[in-house]
PDB file of C-alpha atoms in Angstrom:
ATOM      1  CA  UNK A 285       4.910 -17.380  17.646  1.00 53.00           C
ATOM      2  CA  UNK A 286       3.333 -15.421  14.367  1.00 60.00           C
ATOM      3  CA  UNK A 287      -0.368 -14.588  14.877  1.00 57.00           C
ATOM      4  CA  UNK A 288      -2.661 -16.222  12.642  1.00 58.00           C
ATOM      5  CA  UNK A 289      -3.522 -14.620   9.841  1.00 79.00           C
ATOM      6  CA  UNK A 290       0.152 -13.339   9.538  1.00 89.00           C
ATOM      7  CA  UNK A 291       2.786 -13.634   6.841  1.00 95.00           C
ATOM      8  CA  UNK A 292       6.489 -12.997   7.656  1.00 96.00           C
ATOM      9  CA  UNK A 293       9.273 -12.981   5.449  1.00 97.00           C
ATOM     10  CA  UNK A 294      12.896 -12.964   6.980  1.00 98.00           C
ATOM     11  CA  UNK A 295      16.331 -12.913   4.690  1.00 98.00           C
ATOM     12  CA  UNK A 296      19.460 -11.165   3.185  1.00 98.00           C
ATOM     13  CA  UNK A 297      18.035  -9.867  -0.403  1.00 98.00           C
ATOM     14  CA  UNK A 298      14.648 -10.382  -0.119  1.00 98.00           C
ATOM     15  CA  UNK A 299      13.137  -9.872  -4.183  1.00 98.00           C
ATOM     16  CA  UNK A 300       9.127  -9.749  -4.953  1.00 98.00           C
ATOM     17  CA  UNK A 301       8.888  -9.401  -8.749  1.00 96.00           C
ATOM     18  CA  UNK A 302       7.015 -10.433 -11.695  1.00 94.00           C
ATOM     19  CA  UNK A 303       3.736  -9.214 -11.164  1.00 92.00           C
ATOM     20  CA  UNK A 304       3.866 -11.554  -8.290  1.00 95.00           C
ATOM     21  CA  UNK A 305       1.841 -10.558  -4.982  1.00 93.00           C
ATOM     22  CA  UNK A 306       1.675 -11.094  -0.952  1.00 95.00           C
ATOM     23  CA  UNK A 307      -2.284 -11.220   0.408  1.00 92.00           C
ATOM     24  CA  UNK A 308      -3.142 -10.725   3.742  1.00 90.00           C
ATOM     25  CA  UNK A 309      -6.680  -9.953   2.519  1.00 83.00           C
ATOM     26  CA  UNK A 310      -9.795  -9.353   5.370  1.00 78.00           C
ATOM     27  CA  UNK A 311     -13.349  -9.721   3.638  1.00 74.00           C
ATOM     28  CA  UNK A 312     -14.939 -10.361   7.262  1.00 72.00           C
ATOM     29  CA  UNK A 313     -18.713  -8.955   7.464  1.00 73.00           C
ATOM     30  CA  UNK A 314     -17.908  -8.625  10.968  1.00 71.00           C
ATOM     31  CA  UNK A 315     -17.492  -4.813  12.401  1.00 67.00           C
ATOM     32  CA  UNK A 316     -14.010  -4.130  14.227  1.00 69.00           C
ATOM     33  CA  UNK A 317     -13.130  -1.295  16.050  1.00 69.00           C
ATOM     34  CA  UNK A 318     -11.473   1.372  14.144  1.00 65.00           C
ATOM     35  CA  UNK A 319      -8.198   1.742  16.731  1.00 68.00           C
ATOM     36  CA  UNK A 320      -7.280  -1.833  16.547  1.00 71.00           C
ATOM     37  CA  UNK A 321      -5.612  -3.104  13.056  1.00 70.00           C
ATOM     38  CA  UNK A 322      -7.292  -5.829  10.636  1.00 73.00           C
ATOM     39  CA  UNK A 323      -6.298  -9.631  11.274  1.00 75.00           C
ATOM     40  CA  UNK A 324      -4.333  -9.186   7.953  1.00 87.00           C
ATOM     41  CA  UNK A 325      -0.687  -8.527   8.110  1.00 94.00           C
ATOM     42  CA  UNK A 326       2.544  -8.618   6.531  1.00 96.00           C
ATOM     43  CA  UNK A 327       6.289  -8.596   7.924  1.00 97.00           C
ATOM     44  CA  UNK A 328       9.282  -8.115   6.202  1.00 98.00           C
ATOM     45  CA  UNK A 329      12.435  -8.062   7.724  1.00 98.00           C
ATOM     46  CA  UNK A 330      14.956  -8.160   5.265  1.00 98.00           C
ATOM     47  CA  UNK A 331      19.196  -7.548   6.378  1.00 98.00           C
ATOM     48  CA  UNK A 332      20.338  -6.181   3.448  1.00 98.00           C
ATOM     49  CA  UNK A 333      17.769  -4.893   0.933  1.00 98.00           C
ATOM     50  CA  UNK A 334      14.388  -5.206  -0.131  1.00 98.00           C
ATOM     51  CA  UNK A 335      12.929  -4.598  -3.748  1.00 98.00           C
ATOM     52  CA  UNK A 336       8.789  -4.973  -4.965  1.00 98.00           C
ATOM     53  CA  UNK A 337       9.726  -4.877  -8.483  1.00 97.00           C
ATOM     54  CA  UNK A 338       6.134  -4.788 -10.530  1.00 95.00           C
ATOM     55  CA  UNK A 339       4.388  -6.797  -7.617  1.00 96.00           C
ATOM     56  CA  UNK A 340       2.372  -6.033  -4.841  1.00 95.00           C
ATOM     57  CA  UNK A 341       2.376  -6.197  -0.967  1.00 96.00           C
ATOM     58  CA  UNK A 342      -1.094  -6.172   0.251  1.00 92.00           C
ATOM     59  CA  UNK A 343      -3.364  -5.864   3.408  1.00 93.00           C
ATOM     60  CA  UNK A 344      -7.029  -4.409   1.968  1.00 87.00           C
ATOM     61  CA  UNK A 345     -10.527  -4.857   3.823  1.00 85.00           C
ATOM     62  CA  UNK A 346     -13.106  -4.899   1.625  1.00 80.00           C
ATOM     63  CA  UNK A 347     -16.270  -5.911   4.220  1.00 76.00           C
ATOM     64  CA  UNK A 348     -17.122  -4.585   7.930  1.00 78.00           C
ATOM     65  CA  UNK A 349     -13.110  -5.599   9.387  1.00 80.00           C
ATOM     66  CA  UNK A 350     -10.501  -2.873   9.262  1.00 86.00           C
ATOM     67  CA  UNK A 351      -7.296  -3.254   7.307  1.00 89.00           C
ATOM     68  CA  UNK A 352      -3.734  -5.096   8.235  1.00 92.00           C
ATOM     69  CA  UNK A 353      -0.632  -3.990   8.762  1.00 95.00           C
ATOM     70  CA  UNK A 354       2.489  -4.398   6.389  1.00 97.00           C
ATOM     71  CA  UNK A 355       6.323  -3.460   8.570  1.00 98.00           C
ATOM     72  CA  UNK A 356       8.748  -3.427   6.268  1.00 98.00           C
ATOM     73  CA  UNK A 357      12.862  -3.376   8.282  1.00 98.00           C
ATOM     74  CA  UNK A 358      15.199  -3.282   5.796  1.00 98.00           C
ATOM     75  CA  UNK A 359      18.347  -1.007   5.145  1.00 98.00           C
ATOM     76  CA  UNK A 360      17.525  -0.681   2.111  1.00 98.00           C
ATOM     77  CA  UNK A 361      13.731  -0.868   0.953  1.00 98.00           C
ATOM     78  CA  UNK A 362      12.601  -0.087  -3.394  1.00 98.00           C
ATOM     79  CA  UNK A 363       9.077   0.024  -4.865  1.00 97.00           C
ATOM     80  CA  UNK A 364       9.739   0.025  -8.507  1.00 97.00           C
ATOM     81  CA  UNK A 365       7.967  -0.218 -11.967  1.00 94.00           C
ATOM     82  CA  UNK A 366       3.927   0.193 -11.731  1.00 89.00           C
ATOM     83  CA  UNK A 367       1.358   2.250 -13.882  1.00 83.00           C
ATOM     84  CA  UNK A 368       2.300   5.396 -11.641  1.00 74.00           C
ATOM     85  CA  UNK A 369       0.027   8.064 -10.502  1.00 67.00           C
ATOM     86  CA  UNK A 370      -2.298   9.528 -13.379  1.00 58.00           C
ATOM     87  CA  UNK A 371      -4.828  12.796 -12.907  1.00 55.00           C
ATOM     88  CA  UNK A 372      -6.148  14.815 -15.868  1.00 55.00           C
ATOM     89  CA  UNK A 373      -7.245  18.155 -13.990  1.00 54.00           C
ATOM     90  CA  UNK A 374      -8.912  18.937 -17.648  1.00 67.00           C
ATOM     91  CA  UNK A 375     -11.512  16.444 -17.389  1.00 68.00           C
ATOM     92  CA  UNK A 376     -12.331  14.939 -14.593  1.00 60.00           C
ATOM     93  CA  UNK A 377     -15.080  12.962 -15.157  1.00 65.00           C
ATOM     94  CA  UNK A 378     -11.804  10.730 -17.300  1.00 62.00           C
ATOM     95  CA  UNK A 379     -11.952   7.244 -15.521  1.00 59.00           C
ATOM     96  CA  UNK A 380      -8.464   7.091 -14.819  1.00 56.00           C
ATOM     97  CA  UNK A 381      -9.405   9.983 -12.161  1.00 53.00           C
ATOM     98  CA  UNK A 382     -11.010   7.791 -10.380  1.00 54.00           C
ATOM     99  CA  UNK A 383     -10.077   5.998  -7.378  1.00 52.00           C
ATOM    100  CA  UNK A 384      -8.689   2.515  -7.643  1.00 54.00           C
ATOM    101  CA  UNK A 385      -6.573  -0.464  -6.007  1.00 60.00           C
ATOM    102  CA  UNK A 386      -2.832  -0.219  -5.836  1.00 71.00           C
ATOM    103  CA  UNK A 387      -1.297  -2.234  -8.261  1.00 80.00           C
ATOM    104  CA  UNK A 388       2.508  -2.157  -7.640  1.00 91.00           C
ATOM    105  CA  UNK A 389       3.246  -1.252  -4.416  1.00 93.00           C
ATOM    106  CA  UNK A 390       1.783  -1.673  -0.915  1.00 95.00           C
ATOM    107  CA  UNK A 391      -1.833  -1.677  -0.174  1.00 91.00           C
ATOM    108  CA  UNK A 392      -3.355  -1.226   3.676  1.00 92.00           C
ATOM    109  CA  UNK A 393      -6.996  -0.061   2.290  1.00 87.00           C
ATOM    110  CA  UNK A 394     -10.395  -0.869   3.231  1.00 84.00           C
ATOM    111  CA  UNK A 395     -13.072  -0.159   0.890  1.00 80.00           C
ATOM    112  CA  UNK A 396     -15.717  -0.943   2.988  1.00 78.00           C
ATOM    113  CA  UNK A 397     -16.654   0.564   6.746  1.00 79.00           C
ATOM    114  CA  UNK A 398     -13.288  -0.696   8.007  1.00 80.00           C
ATOM    115  CA  UNK A 399     -10.254   1.884   8.817  1.00 84.00           C
ATOM    116  CA  UNK A 400      -7.681   1.809   6.668  1.00 87.00           C
ATOM    117  CA  UNK A 401      -4.508   0.255   7.728  1.00 91.00           C
ATOM    118  CA  UNK A 402      -0.626   0.272   8.372  1.00 95.00           C
ATOM    119  CA  UNK A 403       2.134   0.673   6.798  1.00 97.00           C
ATOM    120  CA  UNK A 404       5.227   1.037   8.649  1.00 98.00           C
ATOM    121  CA  UNK A 405       8.572   1.080   7.322  1.00 98.00           C
ATOM    122  CA  UNK A 406      12.051   1.313   8.966  1.00 98.00           C
ATOM    123  CA  UNK A 407      14.338   1.986   6.558  1.00 98.00           C
ATOM    124  CA  UNK A 408      18.038   2.433   7.882  1.00 98.00           C
ATOM    125  CA  UNK A 409      19.564   3.744   4.375  1.00 98.00           C
ATOM    126  CA  UNK A 410      16.931   4.416   1.491  1.00 98.00           C
ATOM    127  CA  UNK A 411      13.000   4.002   0.769  1.00 98.00           C
ATOM    128  CA  UNK A 412      12.932   4.800  -3.296  1.00 98.00           C
ATOM    129  CA  UNK A 413       8.954   4.493  -4.991  1.00 97.00           C
ATOM    130  CA  UNK A 414      10.335   4.630  -8.674  1.00 96.00           C
ATOM    131  CA  UNK A 415       8.762   4.233 -12.160  1.00 93.00           C
ATOM    132  CA  UNK A 416       4.940   4.501 -11.081  1.00 90.00           C
ATOM    133  CA  UNK A 417       5.014   2.461  -7.747  1.00 94.00           C
ATOM    134  CA  UNK A 418       2.695   2.986  -4.553  1.00 92.00           C
ATOM    135  CA  UNK A 419       2.320   3.328  -1.154  1.00 94.00           C
ATOM    136  CA  UNK A 420      -1.218   3.750  -0.214  1.00 91.00           C
ATOM    137  CA  UNK A 421      -3.315   3.249   3.366  1.00 91.00           C
ATOM    138  CA  UNK A 422      -6.442   4.652   3.955  1.00 83.00           C
ATOM    139  CA  UNK A 423     -10.743   4.111   3.537  1.00 80.00           C
ATOM    140  CA  UNK A 424     -10.961   4.907  -0.100  1.00 72.00           C
ATOM    141  CA  UNK A 425     -14.465   4.264  -1.972  1.00 70.00           C
ATOM    142  CA  UNK A 426     -14.407   1.848  -5.141  1.00 66.00           C
ATOM    143  CA  UNK A 427     -16.175   4.063  -7.866  1.00 61.00           C
ATOM    144  CA  UNK A 428     -19.313   4.704  -7.282  1.00 59.00           C
ATOM    145  CA  UNK A 429     -19.938   3.220  -3.871  1.00 67.00           C
ATOM    146  CA  UNK A 430     -18.313   5.185  -1.019  1.00 67.00           C
ATOM    147  CA  UNK A 431     -16.699   3.511   1.780  1.00 67.00           C
ATOM    148  CA  UNK A 432     -17.400   4.709   5.786  1.00 72.00           C
ATOM    149  CA  UNK A 433     -14.461   3.992   7.399  1.00 76.00           C
ATOM    150  CA  UNK A 434     -10.991   6.238   8.927  1.00 81.00           C
ATOM    151  CA  UNK A 435      -8.567   6.638   6.950  1.00 81.00           C
ATOM    152  CA  UNK A 436      -5.200   4.699   7.321  1.00 89.00           C
ATOM    153  CA  UNK A 437      -1.608   5.328   8.020  1.00 93.00           C
ATOM    154  CA  UNK A 438       1.698   5.510   6.960  1.00 96.00           C
ATOM    155  CA  UNK A 439       4.785   5.590   8.994  1.00 98.00           C
ATOM    156  CA  UNK A 440       8.298   5.883   7.530  1.00 98.00           C
ATOM    157  CA  UNK A 441      11.614   6.517   9.359  1.00 98.00           C
ATOM    158  CA  UNK A 442      14.414   5.987   6.584  1.00 98.00           C
ATOM    159  CA  UNK A 443      18.127   7.842   5.962  1.00 98.00           C
ATOM    160  CA  UNK A 444      16.530   9.000   2.349  1.00 98.00           C
ATOM    161  CA  UNK A 445      13.169   9.082   1.077  1.00 98.00           C
ATOM    162  CA  UNK A 446      13.116   9.303  -3.230  1.00 98.00           C
ATOM    163  CA  UNK A 447       9.212   9.394  -4.573  1.00 96.00           C
ATOM    164  CA  UNK A 448      10.244   9.648  -8.479  1.00 95.00           C
ATOM    165  CA  UNK A 449       8.932   9.321 -11.073  1.00 91.00           C
ATOM    166  CA  UNK A 450       4.837   8.585 -11.736  1.00 86.00           C
ATOM    167  CA  UNK A 451       5.052   7.227  -7.904  1.00 92.00           C
ATOM    168  CA  UNK A 452       3.168   8.592  -4.980  1.00 90.00           C
ATOM    169  CA  UNK A 453       2.705   8.236  -0.926  1.00 91.00           C
ATOM    170  CA  UNK A 454      -1.402   8.347   0.381  1.00 87.00           C
ATOM    171  CA  UNK A 455      -2.708   8.168   3.151  1.00 87.00           C
ATOM    172  CA  UNK A 456      -5.885   9.277   4.147  1.00 77.00           C
ATOM    173  CA  UNK A 457     -10.276   9.134   3.819  1.00 69.00           C
ATOM    174  CA  UNK A 458     -11.345   9.770  -0.246  1.00 70.00           C
ATOM    175  CA  UNK A 459     -14.720   8.816  -1.437  1.00 64.00           C
ATOM    176  CA  UNK A 460     -15.777   7.777   1.943  1.00 64.00           C
ATOM    177  CA  UNK A 461     -17.584   9.248   5.282  1.00 70.00           C
ATOM    178  CA  UNK A 462     -14.916   8.313   7.088  1.00 65.00           C
ATOM    179  CA  UNK A 463     -11.966  10.922   9.254  1.00 63.00           C
TER     180      UNK A 463
END
């Protein structure tokens, strides 16, 4: 059986679309060991393909607990149709430059004192992020507050990787006292 707090999804062609969300959030006030992943987990095993279209896979933590793990195994994986990365270097005070939650894609972020989570993708043929999709694992303070946990990690094993059209991959600590 699967661990408590986990969401296993198995199939051939899996499509998550139309502003759908698969959430395994951790809002625990209990501090966690930074070396251990949080209890929330999403595991997707698609024998043919996975498409996440204008939708979100999320294992974030907003309390003292750690963010969880997203693990995906599929020959072809595509994340698409999000708001994209915005940055205006001329005006760093523009509110669009502030850190924000991932809205479309995959998120394993801690915004409290817990550590960032893990995103692990095994895509034998290809992994594509396009049209403004995001993938983020880390410890990110949400303006104006700072986070205190360590950053997360993204591990990708793919035949090819494409990050296109304002899409982004982010792992680390931003507005955080962690590493």
